[in-house]
mmCIF file of C-alpha atoms in Angstrom:
data_model
loop_
_atom_site.group_PDB
_atom_site.id
_atom_site.type_symbol
_atom_site.label_atom_id
_atom_site.label_comp_id
_atom_site.label_asym_id
_atom_site.label_seq_id
_atom_site.Cartn_x
_atom_site.Cartn_y
_atom_site.Cartn_z
ATOM 1 C CA ALA A 209 -19.830 60.970 -48.345
ATOM 2 C CA GLN A 210 -20.752 57.428 -47.433
ATOM 3 C CA SER A 211 -23.929 56.315 -45.717
ATOM 4 C CA VAL A 212 -25.874 53.195 -44.870
ATOM 5 C CA ALA A 213 -29.555 52.719 -44.086
ATOM 6 C CA GLN A 214 -31.433 49.952 -42.345
ATOM 7 C CA PRO A 215 -35.071 50.760 -43.087
ATOM 8 C CA GLU A 216 -36.593 48.441 -40.483
ATOM 9 C CA ASP A 217 -36.204 49.021 -36.768
ATOM 10 C CA GLN A 218 -37.485 45.521 -36.056
ATOM 11 C CA VAL A 219 -38.101 42.339 -37.991
ATOM 12 C CA ASN A 220 -40.323 39.599 -36.604
ATOM 13 C CA VAL A 221 -40.164 36.068 -37.928
ATOM 14 C CA ALA A 222 -41.320 32.647 -36.779
ATOM 15 C CA GLU A 223 -38.738 29.999 -36.010
ATOM 16 C CA GLY A 224 -38.035 27.858 -39.050
ATOM 17 C CA ASN A 225 -39.065 30.571 -41.511
ATOM 18 C CA PRO A 226 -36.603 32.412 -43.732
ATOM 19 C CA LEU A 227 -35.459 35.831 -42.564
ATOM 20 C CA THR A 228 -34.232 38.939 -44.342
ATOM 21 C CA VAL A 229 -32.736 42.046 -42.750
ATOM 22 C CA LYS A 230 -32.409 44.904 -45.209
ATOM 23 C CA CYS A 231 -29.494 47.248 -45.801
ATOM 24 C CA THR A 232 -28.897 49.873 -48.469
ATOM 25 C CA TYR A 233 -25.779 51.978 -48.881
ATOM 26 C CA SER A 234 -24.371 54.981 -50.668
ATOM 27 C CA VAL A 235 -20.700 55.421 -51.607
ATOM 28 C CA SER A 236 -18.863 57.123 -54.418
ATOM 29 C CA GLY A 237 -16.319 54.360 -54.933
ATOM 30 C CA ASN A 238 -16.477 50.602 -54.487
ATOM 31 C CA PRO A 239 -18.245 49.536 -51.304
ATOM 32 C CA TYR A 240 -16.811 47.365 -48.590
ATOM 33 C CA LEU A 241 -19.859 45.985 -46.794
ATOM 34 C CA PHE A 242 -20.171 44.280 -43.430
ATOM 35 C CA TRP A 243 -22.757 42.735 -41.144
ATOM 36 C CA TYR A 244 -22.326 42.595 -37.394
ATOM 37 C CA VAL A 245 -24.557 41.082 -34.693
ATOM 38 C CA GLN A 246 -24.956 42.266 -31.131
ATOM 39 C CA TYR A 247 -26.372 40.054 -28.400
ATOM 40 C CA PRO A 248 -27.679 41.646 -25.180
ATOM 41 C CA ASN A 249 -24.978 43.283 -23.061
ATOM 42 C CA ARG A 250 -22.266 42.288 -25.510
ATOM 43 C CA GLY A 251 -20.105 44.018 -28.070
ATOM 44 C CA LEU A 252 -20.600 43.603 -31.797
ATOM 45 C CA GLN A 253 -19.509 40.385 -33.455
ATOM 46 C CA PHE A 254 -18.488 40.116 -37.106
ATOM 47 C CA LEU A 255 -20.823 38.014 -39.270
ATOM 48 C CA LEU A 256 -19.687 38.452 -42.850
ATOM 49 C CA LYS A 257 -18.310 40.899 -45.397
ATOM 50 C CA TYR A 258 -18.341 41.693 -49.087
ATOM 51 C CA ILE A 259 -15.207 43.176 -50.617
ATOM 52 C CA THR A 260 -15.185 41.834 -54.156
ATOM 53 C CA GLY A 261 -16.038 38.699 -56.099
ATOM 54 C CA ASP A 262 -19.142 36.537 -55.734
ATOM 55 C CA ASN A 263 -22.237 38.571 -54.929
ATOM 56 C CA LEU A 264 -23.480 35.955 -52.474
ATOM 57 C CA VAL A 265 -21.407 35.951 -49.324
ATOM 58 C CA LYS A 266 -21.672 33.255 -46.675
ATOM 59 C CA GLY A 267 -20.868 33.967 -43.067
ATOM 60 C CA SER A 268 -21.133 32.686 -39.531
ATOM 61 C CA TYR A 269 -24.121 30.854 -38.004
ATOM 62 C CA GLY A 270 -25.690 30.036 -41.395
ATOM 63 C CA PHE A 271 -26.155 33.655 -42.430
ATOM 64 C CA GLU A 272 -25.541 34.925 -45.929
ATOM 65 C CA ALA A 273 -25.863 38.254 -47.686
ATOM 66 C CA GLU A 274 -26.359 39.246 -51.278
ATOM 67 C CA PHE A 275 -24.583 42.232 -52.775
ATOM 68 C CA ASN A 276 -26.711 43.983 -55.402
ATOM 69 C CA LYS A 277 -24.843 46.817 -57.052
ATOM 70 C CA SER A 278 -27.748 48.115 -59.133
ATOM 71 C CA GLN A 279 -29.985 48.382 -56.070
ATOM 72 C CA THR A 280 -27.103 49.415 -53.780
ATOM 73 C CA SER A 281 -28.247 46.808 -51.288
ATOM 74 C CA PHE A 282 -26.639 44.193 -49.067
ATOM 75 C CA HIS A 283 -29.495 42.306 -47.418
ATOM 76 C CA LEU A 284 -28.776 39.718 -44.744
ATOM 77 C CA LYS A 285 -30.573 36.395 -45.086
ATOM 78 C CA LYS A 286 -30.949 33.031 -43.444
ATOM 79 C CA PRO A 287 -33.020 30.152 -44.830
ATOM 80 C CA SER A 288 -34.374 28.970 -41.467
ATOM 81 C CA ALA A 289 -34.454 31.253 -38.423
ATOM 82 C CA LEU A 290 -33.639 30.104 -34.902
ATOM 83 C CA VAL A 291 -34.850 31.652 -31.660
ATOM 84 C CA SER A 292 -31.184 32.123 -30.779
ATOM 85 C CA ASP A 293 -30.799 34.420 -33.811
ATOM 86 C CA SER A 294 -32.777 37.066 -31.929
ATOM 87 C CA ALA A 295 -30.383 39.993 -31.586
ATOM 88 C CA LEU A 296 -29.523 43.444 -32.934
ATOM 89 C CA TYR A 297 -27.999 43.471 -36.416
ATOM 90 C CA PHE A 298 -25.859 46.226 -37.883
ATOM 91 C CA CYS A 299 -24.865 46.830 -41.465
ATOM 92 C CA ALA A 300 -21.710 48.865 -42.110
ATOM 93 C CA VAL A 301 -20.028 50.303 -45.178
ATOM 94 C CA ARG A 302 -16.708 51.785 -46.103
ATOM 95 C CA ASP A 303 -15.971 53.520 -49.377
ATOM 96 C CA GLY A 304 -13.103 51.487 -50.806
ATOM 97 C CA GLY A 305 -12.160 54.371 -53.066
ATOM 98 C CA ASN A 306 -11.029 56.494 -50.144
ATOM 99 C CA ALA A 307 -8.173 55.089 -48.107
ATOM 100 C CA GLY A 308 -8.855 57.368 -45.174
ATOM 101 C CA ASN A 309 -12.481 56.504 -44.662
ATOM 102 C CA MET A 310 -13.777 54.833 -41.533
ATOM 103 C CA LEU A 311 -16.631 52.378 -41.298
ATOM 104 C CA THR A 312 -20.110 53.898 -41.182
ATOM 105 C CA PHE A 313 -22.747 51.878 -39.333
ATOM 106 C CA GLY A 314 -26.475 51.767 -39.884
ATOM 107 C CA GLY A 315 -28.940 52.368 -37.069
ATOM 108 C CA GLY A 316 -29.455 48.680 -36.431
ATOM 109 C CA THR A 317 -32.370 46.263 -36.876
ATOM 110 C CA ARG A 318 -33.715 44.188 -34.028
ATOM 111 C CA LEU A 319 -34.531 40.648 -35.110
ATOM 112 C CA MET A 320 -37.125 38.817 -33.045
ATOM 113 C CA VAL A 321 -37.579 35.123 -33.759
ATOM 114 C CA LYS A 322 -40.668 33.649 -32.109
ATOM 115 C CA PRO A 323 -40.933 29.942 -31.259
ATOM 116 C CA ASP B 93 -14.818 40.193 -26.881
ATOM 117 C CA ALA B 94 -11.610 38.209 -26.938
ATOM 118 C CA GLY B 95 -8.518 40.219 -26.112
ATOM 119 C CA ILE B 96 -10.348 43.474 -25.387
ATOM 120 C CA THR B 97 -11.449 44.721 -22.005
ATOM 121 C CA GLN B 98 -13.159 47.942 -21.053
ATOM 122 C CA SER B 99 -13.282 49.563 -17.646
ATOM 123 C CA PRO B 100 -15.434 50.458 -15.939
ATOM 124 C CA ARG B 101 -18.339 48.462 -17.348
ATOM 125 C CA HIS B 102 -20.902 50.736 -15.728
ATOM 126 C CA LYS B 103 -20.598 54.266 -14.425
ATOM 127 C CA VAL B 104 -22.997 56.855 -13.112
ATOM 128 C CA THR B 105 -21.683 60.373 -12.769
ATOM 129 C CA GLU B 106 -22.916 63.923 -12.436
ATOM 130 C CA THR B 107 -22.942 66.709 -14.978
ATOM 131 C CA GLY B 108 -19.701 68.639 -15.042
ATOM 132 C CA THR B 109 -17.457 65.922 -13.653
ATOM 133 C CA PRO B 110 -14.541 64.466 -15.619
ATOM 134 C CA VAL B 111 -14.784 60.837 -16.700
ATOM 135 C CA THR B 112 -12.149 58.525 -18.175
ATOM 136 C CA LEU B 113 -12.941 55.233 -19.839
ATOM 137 C CA ARG B 114 -10.211 52.711 -20.513
ATOM 138 C CA CYS B 115 -9.808 50.203 -23.300
ATOM 139 C CA HIS B 116 -7.132 47.539 -22.994
ATOM 140 C CA GLN B 117 -6.159 45.036 -25.699
ATOM 141 C CA THR B 118 -3.864 42.045 -25.701
ATOM 142 C CA GLU B 119 -3.865 41.536 -29.493
ATOM 143 C CA ASN B 120 -1.150 44.067 -30.334
ATOM 144 C CA HIS B 121 -3.404 45.597 -32.994
ATOM 145 C CA ARG B 122 -2.333 48.920 -34.424
ATOM 146 C CA TYR B 123 -5.750 50.574 -34.705
ATOM 147 C CA MET B 124 -8.067 51.322 -31.792
ATOM 148 C CA TYR B 125 -11.426 53.074 -31.927
ATOM 149 C CA TRP B 126 -13.988 54.570 -29.580
ATOM 150 C CA TYR B 127 -17.655 54.488 -30.595
ATOM 151 C CA ARG B 128 -20.849 55.507 -28.875
ATOM 152 C CA GLN B 129 -24.083 53.613 -29.388
ATOM 153 C CA ASP B 130 -27.413 55.376 -29.131
ATOM 154 C CA PRO B 131 -30.865 54.107 -30.142
ATOM 155 C CA GLY B 132 -31.602 54.831 -33.791
ATOM 156 C CA HIS B 133 -28.061 56.029 -34.491
ATOM 157 C CA GLY B 134 -26.181 52.767 -34.565
ATOM 158 C CA LEU B 135 -22.524 53.223 -33.717
ATOM 159 C CA ARG B 136 -20.861 56.563 -34.272
ATOM 160 C CA LEU B 137 -17.107 56.990 -34.256
ATOM 161 C CA ILE B 138 -15.746 59.386 -31.620
ATOM 162 C CA HIS B 139 -11.975 59.098 -32.047
ATOM 163 C CA TYR B 140 -9.530 56.561 -33.299
ATOM 164 C CA SER B 141 -5.834 55.835 -33.014
ATOM 165 C CA TYR B 142 -3.447 54.456 -35.609
ATOM 166 C CA GLY B 143 -0.469 54.088 -33.313
ATOM 167 C CA VAL B 144 1.069 55.231 -30.054
ATOM 168 C CA LYS B 145 0.424 58.960 -29.684
ATOM 169 C CA ASP B 146 -1.293 59.022 -33.099
ATOM 170 C CA THR B 147 -4.978 59.846 -32.903
ATOM 171 C CA ASP B 148 -7.620 61.492 -35.038
ATOM 172 C CA LYS B 149 -11.189 62.706 -34.734
ATOM 173 C CA GLY B 150 -14.254 60.813 -35.772
ATOM 174 C CA GLU B 151 -17.796 61.854 -36.546
ATOM 175 C CA VAL B 152 -18.822 62.947 -33.032
ATOM 176 C CA SER B 153 -15.617 64.092 -31.310
ATOM 177 C CA ASP B 154 -16.843 67.297 -29.626
ATOM 178 C CA GLY B 155 -16.573 67.052 -25.835
ATOM 179 C CA TYR B 156 -14.225 64.063 -25.957
ATOM 180 C CA SER B 157 -10.458 63.635 -25.920
ATOM 181 C CA VAL B 158 -8.308 60.531 -26.199
ATOM 182 C CA SER B 159 -4.804 59.389 -25.422
ATOM 183 C CA ARG B 160 -2.712 56.411 -26.362
ATOM 184 C CA SER B 161 0.627 56.183 -24.566
ATOM 185 C CA LYS B 162 0.990 52.421 -25.043
ATOM 186 C CA THR B 163 -0.079 50.086 -27.827
ATOM 187 C CA GLU B 164 -2.420 48.211 -25.539
ATOM 188 C CA ASP B 165 -4.287 51.106 -23.922
ATOM 189 C CA PHE B 166 -6.631 53.705 -25.401
ATOM 190 C CA LEU B 167 -8.268 56.173 -23.026
ATOM 191 C CA LEU B 168 -11.393 58.205 -23.688
ATOM 192 C CA THR B 169 -11.919 61.285 -21.522
ATOM 193 C CA LEU B 170 -14.988 63.402 -21.068
ATOM 194 C CA GLU B 171 -13.513 66.591 -19.622
ATOM 195 C CA SER B 172 -16.849 67.826 -18.287
ATOM 196 C CA ALA B 173 -19.621 65.280 -18.700
ATOM 197 C CA THR B 174 -23.033 66.357 -19.981
ATOM 198 C CA SER B 175 -26.345 64.501 -20.044
ATOM 199 C CA SER B 176 -26.084 64.208 -23.835
ATOM 200 C CA GLN B 177 -23.056 61.980 -23.296
ATOM 201 C CA THR B 178 -25.172 59.335 -21.592
ATOM 202 C CA SER B 179 -24.597 56.368 -23.862
ATOM 203 C CA VAL B 180 -22.996 52.982 -24.269
ATOM 204 C CA TYR B 181 -19.366 53.289 -25.299
ATOM 205 C CA PHE B 182 -17.593 50.606 -27.288
ATOM 206 C CA CYS B 183 -13.923 50.183 -27.936
ATOM 207 C CA ALA B 184 -12.823 48.350 -31.071
ATOM 208 C CA ILE B 185 -9.504 47.229 -32.481
ATOM 209 C CA SER B 186 -8.208 46.161 -35.869
ATOM 210 C CA PRO B 187 -4.749 45.177 -37.163
ATOM 211 C CA GLY B 188 -4.960 47.740 -39.958
ATOM 212 C CA LEU B 189 -7.517 50.335 -40.957
ATOM 213 C CA ALA B 190 -10.892 48.596 -40.803
ATOM 214 C CA GLY B 191 -12.010 47.725 -44.282
ATOM 215 C CA ALA B 192 -11.118 45.184 -46.926
ATOM 216 C CA ASN B 193 -8.880 42.830 -45.036
ATOM 217 C CA ASN B 194 -9.093 44.159 -41.531
ATOM 218 C CA GLU B 195 -12.086 43.368 -39.390
ATOM 219 C CA GLN B 196 -12.896 45.279 -36.266
ATOM 220 C CA PHE B 197 -13.201 43.429 -32.985
ATOM 221 C CA PHE B 198 -15.317 44.997 -30.274
ATOM 222 C CA GLY B 199 -15.063 45.163 -26.533
ATOM 223 C CA PRO B 200 -17.996 44.473 -24.179
ATOM 224 C CA GLY B 201 -18.983 48.121 -23.780
ATOM 225 C CA THR B 202 -19.266 50.659 -20.976
ATOM 226 C CA ARG B 203 -22.660 51.995 -19.988
ATOM 227 C CA LEU B 204 -22.270 55.633 -18.875
ATOM 228 C CA THR B 205 -25.071 57.599 -17.265
ATOM 229 C CA VAL B 206 -24.647 61.328 -16.688
ATOM 230 C CA LEU B 207 -27.192 62.756 -14.253
#
């Protein structure tokens, strides 16, 4: 079975400070990992993904994520937060070793960036 | 939300009534998905379709049925709505099975309240 956990319901950060949103996963094969962002009253938007290759993945809006196989983590990061980054963030995983698997989403983390 | 519309966007109904939600895409993507979003649970897959008349169950399919008679339309039906089905419902599409090379694109969502 595959699963993903986002241990923090909410992350608060001051504008201009670095931010980290945590994600850990569990799969039996190779993980395909994704981050999505949801703004109020909108659907989810794709931010970035890790499939293979470089552990540091760069995505939209200045976000990046680091794949750490030993810690089974895929934390989302940004060097300098903006108030406009305030939104709901979802991590998702798919076990690449099983062709029939669907994406499994975490419970979401609300990011609040204060001016 | 490009290329994906959901209707209605908001609906209030009573317990025991049938409800049909519609997802329409203009991207000609093969795969379509229905998710529900509830606080603390992230997105959970209800049903998905991999082609016209080809559908399969997801994680939380009980009480829901789907139909896909055309590539562009995917209907979700609650035969007899219950209060536990109060949720926000998202449709998603992808050109192939969501994973390595196929991102999911999400619609704007439908907020359903069952009284």
